CSV table of C-alpha atoms in Angstrom, one decimal:
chain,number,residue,atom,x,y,z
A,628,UNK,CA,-3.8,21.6,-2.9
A,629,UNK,CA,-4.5,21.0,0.9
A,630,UNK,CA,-5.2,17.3,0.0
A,631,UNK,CA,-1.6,17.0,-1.7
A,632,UNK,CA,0.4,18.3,1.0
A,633,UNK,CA,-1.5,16.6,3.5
A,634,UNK,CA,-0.9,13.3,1.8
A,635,UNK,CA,3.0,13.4,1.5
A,636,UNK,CA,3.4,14.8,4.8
A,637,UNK,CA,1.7,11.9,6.5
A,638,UNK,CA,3.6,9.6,4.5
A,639,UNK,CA,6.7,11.0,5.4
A,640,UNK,CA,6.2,11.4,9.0
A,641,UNK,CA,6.3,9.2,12.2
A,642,UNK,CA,3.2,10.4,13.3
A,643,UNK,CA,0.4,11.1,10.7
A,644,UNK,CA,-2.1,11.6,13.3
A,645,UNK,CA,-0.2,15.0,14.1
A,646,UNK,CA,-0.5,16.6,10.5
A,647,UNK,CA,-2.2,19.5,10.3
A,648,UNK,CA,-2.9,21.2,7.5
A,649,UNK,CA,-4.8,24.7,6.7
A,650,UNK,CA,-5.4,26.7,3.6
A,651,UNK,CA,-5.8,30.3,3.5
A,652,UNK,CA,-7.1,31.0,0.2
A,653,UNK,CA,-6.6,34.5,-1.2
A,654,UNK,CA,-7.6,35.7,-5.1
A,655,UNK,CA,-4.3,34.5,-6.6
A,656,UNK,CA,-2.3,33.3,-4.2
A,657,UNK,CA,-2.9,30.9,-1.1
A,658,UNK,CA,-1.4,29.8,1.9
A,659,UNK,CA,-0.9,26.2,2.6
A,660,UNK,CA,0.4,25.9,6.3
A,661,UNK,CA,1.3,23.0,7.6
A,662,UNK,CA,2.3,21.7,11.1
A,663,UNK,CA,3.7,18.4,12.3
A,664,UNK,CA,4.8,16.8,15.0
A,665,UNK,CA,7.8,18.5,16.8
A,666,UNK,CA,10.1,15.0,16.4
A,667,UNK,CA,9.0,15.0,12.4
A,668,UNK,CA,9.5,18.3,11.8
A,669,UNK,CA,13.3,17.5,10.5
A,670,UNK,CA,11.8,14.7,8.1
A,671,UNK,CA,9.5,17.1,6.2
A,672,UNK,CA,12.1,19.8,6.2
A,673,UNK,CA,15.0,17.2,5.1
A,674,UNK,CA,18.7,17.5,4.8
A,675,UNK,CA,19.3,21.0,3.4
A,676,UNK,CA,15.5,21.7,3.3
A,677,UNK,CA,15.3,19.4,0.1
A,678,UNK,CA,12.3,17.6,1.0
A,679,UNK,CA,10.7,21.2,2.2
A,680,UNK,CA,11.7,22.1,-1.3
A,681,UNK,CA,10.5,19.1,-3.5
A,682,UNK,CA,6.8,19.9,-1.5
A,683,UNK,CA,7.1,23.2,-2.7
A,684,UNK,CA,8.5,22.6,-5.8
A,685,UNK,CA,5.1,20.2,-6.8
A,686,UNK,CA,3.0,22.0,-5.2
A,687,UNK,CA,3.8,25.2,-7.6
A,688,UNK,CA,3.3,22.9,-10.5
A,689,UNK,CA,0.0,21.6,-9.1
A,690,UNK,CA,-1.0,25.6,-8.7
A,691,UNK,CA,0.5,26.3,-12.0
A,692,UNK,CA,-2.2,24.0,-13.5
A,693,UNK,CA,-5.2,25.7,-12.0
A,694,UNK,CA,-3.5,28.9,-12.6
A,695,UNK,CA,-3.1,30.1,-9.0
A,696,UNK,CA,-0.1,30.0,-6.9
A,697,UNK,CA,0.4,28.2,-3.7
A,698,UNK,CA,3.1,28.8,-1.1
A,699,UNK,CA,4.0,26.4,1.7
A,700,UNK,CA,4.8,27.0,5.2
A,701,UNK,CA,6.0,24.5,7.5
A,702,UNK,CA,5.1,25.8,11.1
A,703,UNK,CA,6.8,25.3,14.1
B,470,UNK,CA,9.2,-4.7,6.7
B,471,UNK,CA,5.5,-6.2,6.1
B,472,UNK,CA,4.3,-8.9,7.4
B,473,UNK,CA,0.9,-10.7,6.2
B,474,UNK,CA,-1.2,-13.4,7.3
B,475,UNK,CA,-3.0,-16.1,4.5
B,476,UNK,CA,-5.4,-18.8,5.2
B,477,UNK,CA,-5.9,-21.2,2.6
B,478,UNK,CA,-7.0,-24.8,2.1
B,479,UNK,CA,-3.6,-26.3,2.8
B,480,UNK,CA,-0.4,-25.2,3.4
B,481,UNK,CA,1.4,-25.3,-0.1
B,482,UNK,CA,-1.4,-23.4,-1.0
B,483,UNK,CA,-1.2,-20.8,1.7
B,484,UNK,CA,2.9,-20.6,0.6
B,485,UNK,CA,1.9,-20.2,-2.8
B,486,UNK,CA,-0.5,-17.3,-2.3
B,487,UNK,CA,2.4,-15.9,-0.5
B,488,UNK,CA,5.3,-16.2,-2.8
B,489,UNK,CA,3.0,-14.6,-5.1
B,490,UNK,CA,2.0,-12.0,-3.3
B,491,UNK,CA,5.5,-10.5,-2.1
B,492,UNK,CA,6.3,-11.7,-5.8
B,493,UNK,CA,9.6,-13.9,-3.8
B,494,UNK,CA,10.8,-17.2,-4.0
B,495,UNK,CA,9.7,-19.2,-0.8
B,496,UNK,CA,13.5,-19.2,0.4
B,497,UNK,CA,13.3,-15.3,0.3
B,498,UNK,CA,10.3,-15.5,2.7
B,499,UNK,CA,10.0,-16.2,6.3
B,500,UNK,CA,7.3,-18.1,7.2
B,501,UNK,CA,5.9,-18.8,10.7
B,502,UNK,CA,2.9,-21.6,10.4
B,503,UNK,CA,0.1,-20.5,13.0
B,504,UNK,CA,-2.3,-23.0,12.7
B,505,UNK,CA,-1.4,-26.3,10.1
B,506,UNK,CA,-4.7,-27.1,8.7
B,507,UNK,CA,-7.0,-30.5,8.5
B,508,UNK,CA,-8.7,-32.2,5.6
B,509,UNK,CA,-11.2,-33.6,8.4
B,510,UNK,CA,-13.0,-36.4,7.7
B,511,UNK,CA,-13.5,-37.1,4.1
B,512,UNK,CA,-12.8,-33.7,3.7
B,513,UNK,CA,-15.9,-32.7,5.0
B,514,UNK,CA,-16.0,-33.1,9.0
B,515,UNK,CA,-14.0,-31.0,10.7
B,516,UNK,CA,-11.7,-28.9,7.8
B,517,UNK,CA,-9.9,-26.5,9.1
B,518,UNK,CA,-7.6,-24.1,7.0
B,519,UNK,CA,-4.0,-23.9,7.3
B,520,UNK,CA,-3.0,-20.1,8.1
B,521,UNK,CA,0.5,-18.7,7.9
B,522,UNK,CA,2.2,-15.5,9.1
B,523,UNK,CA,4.9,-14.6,6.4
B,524,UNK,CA,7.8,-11.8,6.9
B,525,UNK,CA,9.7,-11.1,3.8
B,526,UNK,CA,13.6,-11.4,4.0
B,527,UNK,CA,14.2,-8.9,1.5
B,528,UNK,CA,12.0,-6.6,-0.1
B,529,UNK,CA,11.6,-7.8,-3.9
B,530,UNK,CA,12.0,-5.4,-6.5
B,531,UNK,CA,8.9,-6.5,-8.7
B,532,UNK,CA,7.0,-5.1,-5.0
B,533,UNK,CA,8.7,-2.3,-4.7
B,534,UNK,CA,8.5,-0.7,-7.7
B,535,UNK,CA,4.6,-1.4,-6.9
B,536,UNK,CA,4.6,0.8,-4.4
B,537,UNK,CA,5.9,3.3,-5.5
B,538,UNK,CA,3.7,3.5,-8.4
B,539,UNK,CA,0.8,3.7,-6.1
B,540,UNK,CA,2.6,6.4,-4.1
B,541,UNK,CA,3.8,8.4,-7.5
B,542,UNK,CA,0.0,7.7,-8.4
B,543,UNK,CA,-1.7,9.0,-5.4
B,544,UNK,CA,0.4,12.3,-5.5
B,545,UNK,CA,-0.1,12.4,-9.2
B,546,UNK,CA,-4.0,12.6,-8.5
B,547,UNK,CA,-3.4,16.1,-6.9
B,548,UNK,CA,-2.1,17.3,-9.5
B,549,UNK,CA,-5.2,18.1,-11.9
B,550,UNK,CA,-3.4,16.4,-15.0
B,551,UNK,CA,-4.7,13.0,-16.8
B,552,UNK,CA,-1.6,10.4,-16.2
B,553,UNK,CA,-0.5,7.2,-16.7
B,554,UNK,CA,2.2,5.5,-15.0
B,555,UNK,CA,4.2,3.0,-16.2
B,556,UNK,CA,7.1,0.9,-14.0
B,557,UNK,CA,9.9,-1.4,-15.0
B,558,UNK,CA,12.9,-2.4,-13.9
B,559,UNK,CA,15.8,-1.7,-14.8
B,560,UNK,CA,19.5,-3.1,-13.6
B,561,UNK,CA,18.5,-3.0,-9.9
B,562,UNK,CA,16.5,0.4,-10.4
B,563,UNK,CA,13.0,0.9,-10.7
B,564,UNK,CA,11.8,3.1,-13.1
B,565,UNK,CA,8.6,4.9,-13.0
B,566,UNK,CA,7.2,6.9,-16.3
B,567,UNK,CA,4.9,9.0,-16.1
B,568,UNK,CA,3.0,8.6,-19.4
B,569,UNK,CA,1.0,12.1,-19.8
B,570,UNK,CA,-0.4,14.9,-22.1
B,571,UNK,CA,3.4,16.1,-22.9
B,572,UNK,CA,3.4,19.5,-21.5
B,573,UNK,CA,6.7,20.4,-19.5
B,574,UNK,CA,4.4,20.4,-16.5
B,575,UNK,CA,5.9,17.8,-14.9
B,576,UNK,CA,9.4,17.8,-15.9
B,577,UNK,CA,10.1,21.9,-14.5
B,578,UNK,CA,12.9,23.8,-15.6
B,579,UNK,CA,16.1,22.0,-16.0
B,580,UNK,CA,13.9,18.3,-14.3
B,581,UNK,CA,12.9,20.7,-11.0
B,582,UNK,CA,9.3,19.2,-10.5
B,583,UNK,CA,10.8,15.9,-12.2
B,584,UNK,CA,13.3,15.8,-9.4
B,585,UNK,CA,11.3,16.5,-6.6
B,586,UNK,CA,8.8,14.0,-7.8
B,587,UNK,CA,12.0,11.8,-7.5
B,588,UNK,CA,12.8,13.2,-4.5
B,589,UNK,CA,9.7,12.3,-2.2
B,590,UNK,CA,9.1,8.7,-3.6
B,591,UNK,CA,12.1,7.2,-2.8
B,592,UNK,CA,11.7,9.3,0.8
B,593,UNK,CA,8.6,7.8,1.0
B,594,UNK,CA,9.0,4.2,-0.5
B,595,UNK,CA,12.2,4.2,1.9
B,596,UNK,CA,10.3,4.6,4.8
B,597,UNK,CA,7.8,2.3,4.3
B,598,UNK,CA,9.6,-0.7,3.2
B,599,UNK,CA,12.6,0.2,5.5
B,600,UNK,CA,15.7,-0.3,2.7
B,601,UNK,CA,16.6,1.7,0.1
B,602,UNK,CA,15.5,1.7,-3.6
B,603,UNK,CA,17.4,3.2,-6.3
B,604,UNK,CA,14.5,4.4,-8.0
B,605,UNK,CA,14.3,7.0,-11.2
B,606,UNK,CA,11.0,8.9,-12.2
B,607,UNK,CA,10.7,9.7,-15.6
B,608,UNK,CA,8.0,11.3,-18.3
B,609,UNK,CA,8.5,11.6,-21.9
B,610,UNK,CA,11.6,10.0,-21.9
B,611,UNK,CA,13.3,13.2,-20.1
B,612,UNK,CA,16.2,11.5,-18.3
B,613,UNK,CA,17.5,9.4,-21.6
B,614,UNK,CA,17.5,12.8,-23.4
B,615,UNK,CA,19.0,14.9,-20.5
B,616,UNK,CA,21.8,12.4,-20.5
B,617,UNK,CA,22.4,12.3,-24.2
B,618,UNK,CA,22.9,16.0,-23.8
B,619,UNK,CA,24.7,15.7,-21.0
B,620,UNK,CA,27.1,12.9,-22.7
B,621,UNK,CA,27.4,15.1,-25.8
B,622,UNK,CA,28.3,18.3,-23.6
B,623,UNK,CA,31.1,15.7,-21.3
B,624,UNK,CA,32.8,14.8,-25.1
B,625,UNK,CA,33.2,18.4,-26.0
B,626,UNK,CA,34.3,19.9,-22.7
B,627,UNK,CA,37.1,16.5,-23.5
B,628,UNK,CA,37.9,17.6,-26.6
B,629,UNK,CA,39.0,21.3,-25.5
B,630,UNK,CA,41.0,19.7,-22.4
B,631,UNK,CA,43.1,17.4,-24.7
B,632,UNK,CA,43.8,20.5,-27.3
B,633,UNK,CA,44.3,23.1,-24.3
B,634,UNK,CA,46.1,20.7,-21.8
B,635,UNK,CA,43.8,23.0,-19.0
B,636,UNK,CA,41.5,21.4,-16.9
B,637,UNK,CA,37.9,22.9,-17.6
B,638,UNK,CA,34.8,23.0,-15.2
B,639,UNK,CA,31.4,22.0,-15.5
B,640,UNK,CA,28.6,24.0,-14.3
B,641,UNK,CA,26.3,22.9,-11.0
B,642,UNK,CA,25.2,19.7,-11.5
B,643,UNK,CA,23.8,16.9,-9.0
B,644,UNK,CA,24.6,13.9,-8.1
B,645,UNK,CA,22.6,12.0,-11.4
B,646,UNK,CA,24.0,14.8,-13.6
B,647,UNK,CA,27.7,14.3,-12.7
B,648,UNK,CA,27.7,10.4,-12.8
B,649,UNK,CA,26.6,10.6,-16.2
B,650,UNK,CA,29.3,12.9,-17.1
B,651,UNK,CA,32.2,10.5,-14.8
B,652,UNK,CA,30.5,7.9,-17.0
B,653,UNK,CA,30.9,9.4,-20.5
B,654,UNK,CA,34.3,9.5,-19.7
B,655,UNK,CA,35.2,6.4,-18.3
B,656,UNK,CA,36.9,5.1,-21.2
B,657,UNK,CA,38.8,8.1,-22.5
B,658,UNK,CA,42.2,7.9,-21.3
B,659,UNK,CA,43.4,10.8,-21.8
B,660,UNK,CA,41.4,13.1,-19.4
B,661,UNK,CA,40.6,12.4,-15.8
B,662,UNK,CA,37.4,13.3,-14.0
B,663,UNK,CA,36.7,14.3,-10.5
B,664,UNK,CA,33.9,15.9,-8.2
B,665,UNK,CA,34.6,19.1,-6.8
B,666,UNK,CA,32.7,21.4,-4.2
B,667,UNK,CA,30.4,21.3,-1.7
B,668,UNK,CA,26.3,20.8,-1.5
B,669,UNK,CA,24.2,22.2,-4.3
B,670,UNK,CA,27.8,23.9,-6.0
B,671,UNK,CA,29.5,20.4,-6.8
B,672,UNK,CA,30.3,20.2,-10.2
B,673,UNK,CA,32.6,17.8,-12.7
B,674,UNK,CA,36.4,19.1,-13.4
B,675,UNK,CA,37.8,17.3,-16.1
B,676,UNK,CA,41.7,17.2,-15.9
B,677,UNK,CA,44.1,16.1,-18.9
B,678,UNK,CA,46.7,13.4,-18.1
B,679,UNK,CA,49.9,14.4,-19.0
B,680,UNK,CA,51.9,12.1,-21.9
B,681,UNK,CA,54.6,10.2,-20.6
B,682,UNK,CA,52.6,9.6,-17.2
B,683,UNK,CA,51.2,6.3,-16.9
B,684,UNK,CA,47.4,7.0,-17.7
B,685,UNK,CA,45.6,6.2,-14.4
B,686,UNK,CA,42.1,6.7,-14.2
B,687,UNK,CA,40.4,8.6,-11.6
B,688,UNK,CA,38.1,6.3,-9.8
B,689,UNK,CA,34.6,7.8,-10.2
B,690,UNK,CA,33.1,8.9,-7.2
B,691,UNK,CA,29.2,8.7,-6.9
């Protein structure tokens, strides 16, 4: 999961060597936090929060599959 | 955009490589020649190859529809699900379908996960290559059915607007969802269509012209 969101966050940023990414695992659910660059923040949010949501959006289908769930955070 | 370097024996050569690389015409490519490149002697003294720096002029399709297979790949492998991906191209679009074990996985309620799949490769493919690509992601021929549906559900809503003479709404939709509905309705003169709302709420109202009017048609937005 950590691997997924890392990927298409540093594709989608200016500065991929700023993605951070951390997993809290817990028995069902875990936390994916992620943190980027103050400047890219906007670009993995995207207008309305779509982007924020189409992360989030595969990233419970990718849980769905290994019968977990996953939430996202995007940290400031 | 990218820009690439080739050596080869000669020059045509070196062109050729590249025009098959970036999958362009030569004319479509800029090329700057860094060093020209010898035969030597005999061909044997002395060869040196020719080496070219080339900057494509416009991003070709064919490439582009490439990458984003690799991209729509690479997030795919996250996903713990055996796929294949397929891309064509289609009137200036790319299409990438996802060929896969046919569960809804990947298609979400009402295309969610589809969507979003949709959603961050053309982000992603539109950074990298700098332009943007209409691009459509598609598994188990979703999208042709969804807008079958949709073109059935546009005729009917059509049909109660011409017998009511009332103008009648269509649910959320976005922005794929209502073209196809404008669409289906081009031709029929006797209703109108139009976007109406704002954000995530637009939806399709379909108007009847009145008789006696001259029958204009609406351009479609979107």
């Amino acid at each position: 999961m950590k691997d997924l969101i890392s990927y298409i966050a540093k594709a989608l940023v200016d500065k991929p060597e700023e993605v951070g990414v951390t997993e809290i695992e817990g028995e069902q659910t875990s936390v994916i936090e992620l943190k980027v660059a103050k400047e890219d923040l906007g670009k993995v949010i995207g207008k309305q929060g779509r982007t924020a949501r189409a992360m989030r959006t595969i990233l419970s289908a990718a849980s769905t599959k290994i019968k977990k769930r996953s939430v996202l955070e995007i940290i400031e | 955009m990218p820009v690439l370097e080739f050596e080869e024996k000669t020059l045509d050569d070196a062109i050729a490589v590249a025009c098959e690389k970036f999958k362009l015409p030569r004319e479509q490519l800029e090329i700057e020649i860094v060093s020209k490149g010898s035969s030597g002697i005999f061909g044997i003294v002395g060869a040196k190859k020719a080496k070219i720096r080339v900057t494509a002029k416009t991003l070709s399709l064919e490439a582009a529809a490439e990458r984003g297979k690799e991209i729509l790949t690479e997030i795919l492998t996250h996903i713990d699900l055996p796929t294949v991906i397929e891309s064509e191209i289609r009137e200036d679009q790319v299409c990438l379908n996802i060929i896969s074990n046919g569960t809804g996985l990947l298609i979400g309620k009402r295309g969610k996960t589809l969507g979003a799949l949709q959603h961050l490769v053309t982000k992603i493919l539109h950074r990298e290559v700098g332009e943007n690509v209409s691009l459509i992601v598609d598994t188990e021929n979703y999208r042709s059915k969804r807008e079958m549906s949709l073109t059935e559900l546009a005729q009917q809503l059509s049909e109660k607007v011409k017998k009511s003479h009332r103008s009648l709404t269509t649910g959320p939709m976005n922005a794929q969802d209502r073209r196809v509905v404008h669409l289906a309705l081009k031709e029929d003169l006797e209703v109108r269509t139009k976007s109406k709302g704002e954000g995530n709420l637009r939806r399709v109202v379909i108007y009847p012209v009145r008789k006696g009017k001259k029958p204009q048609k609406a351009a479609a937005p979107e």
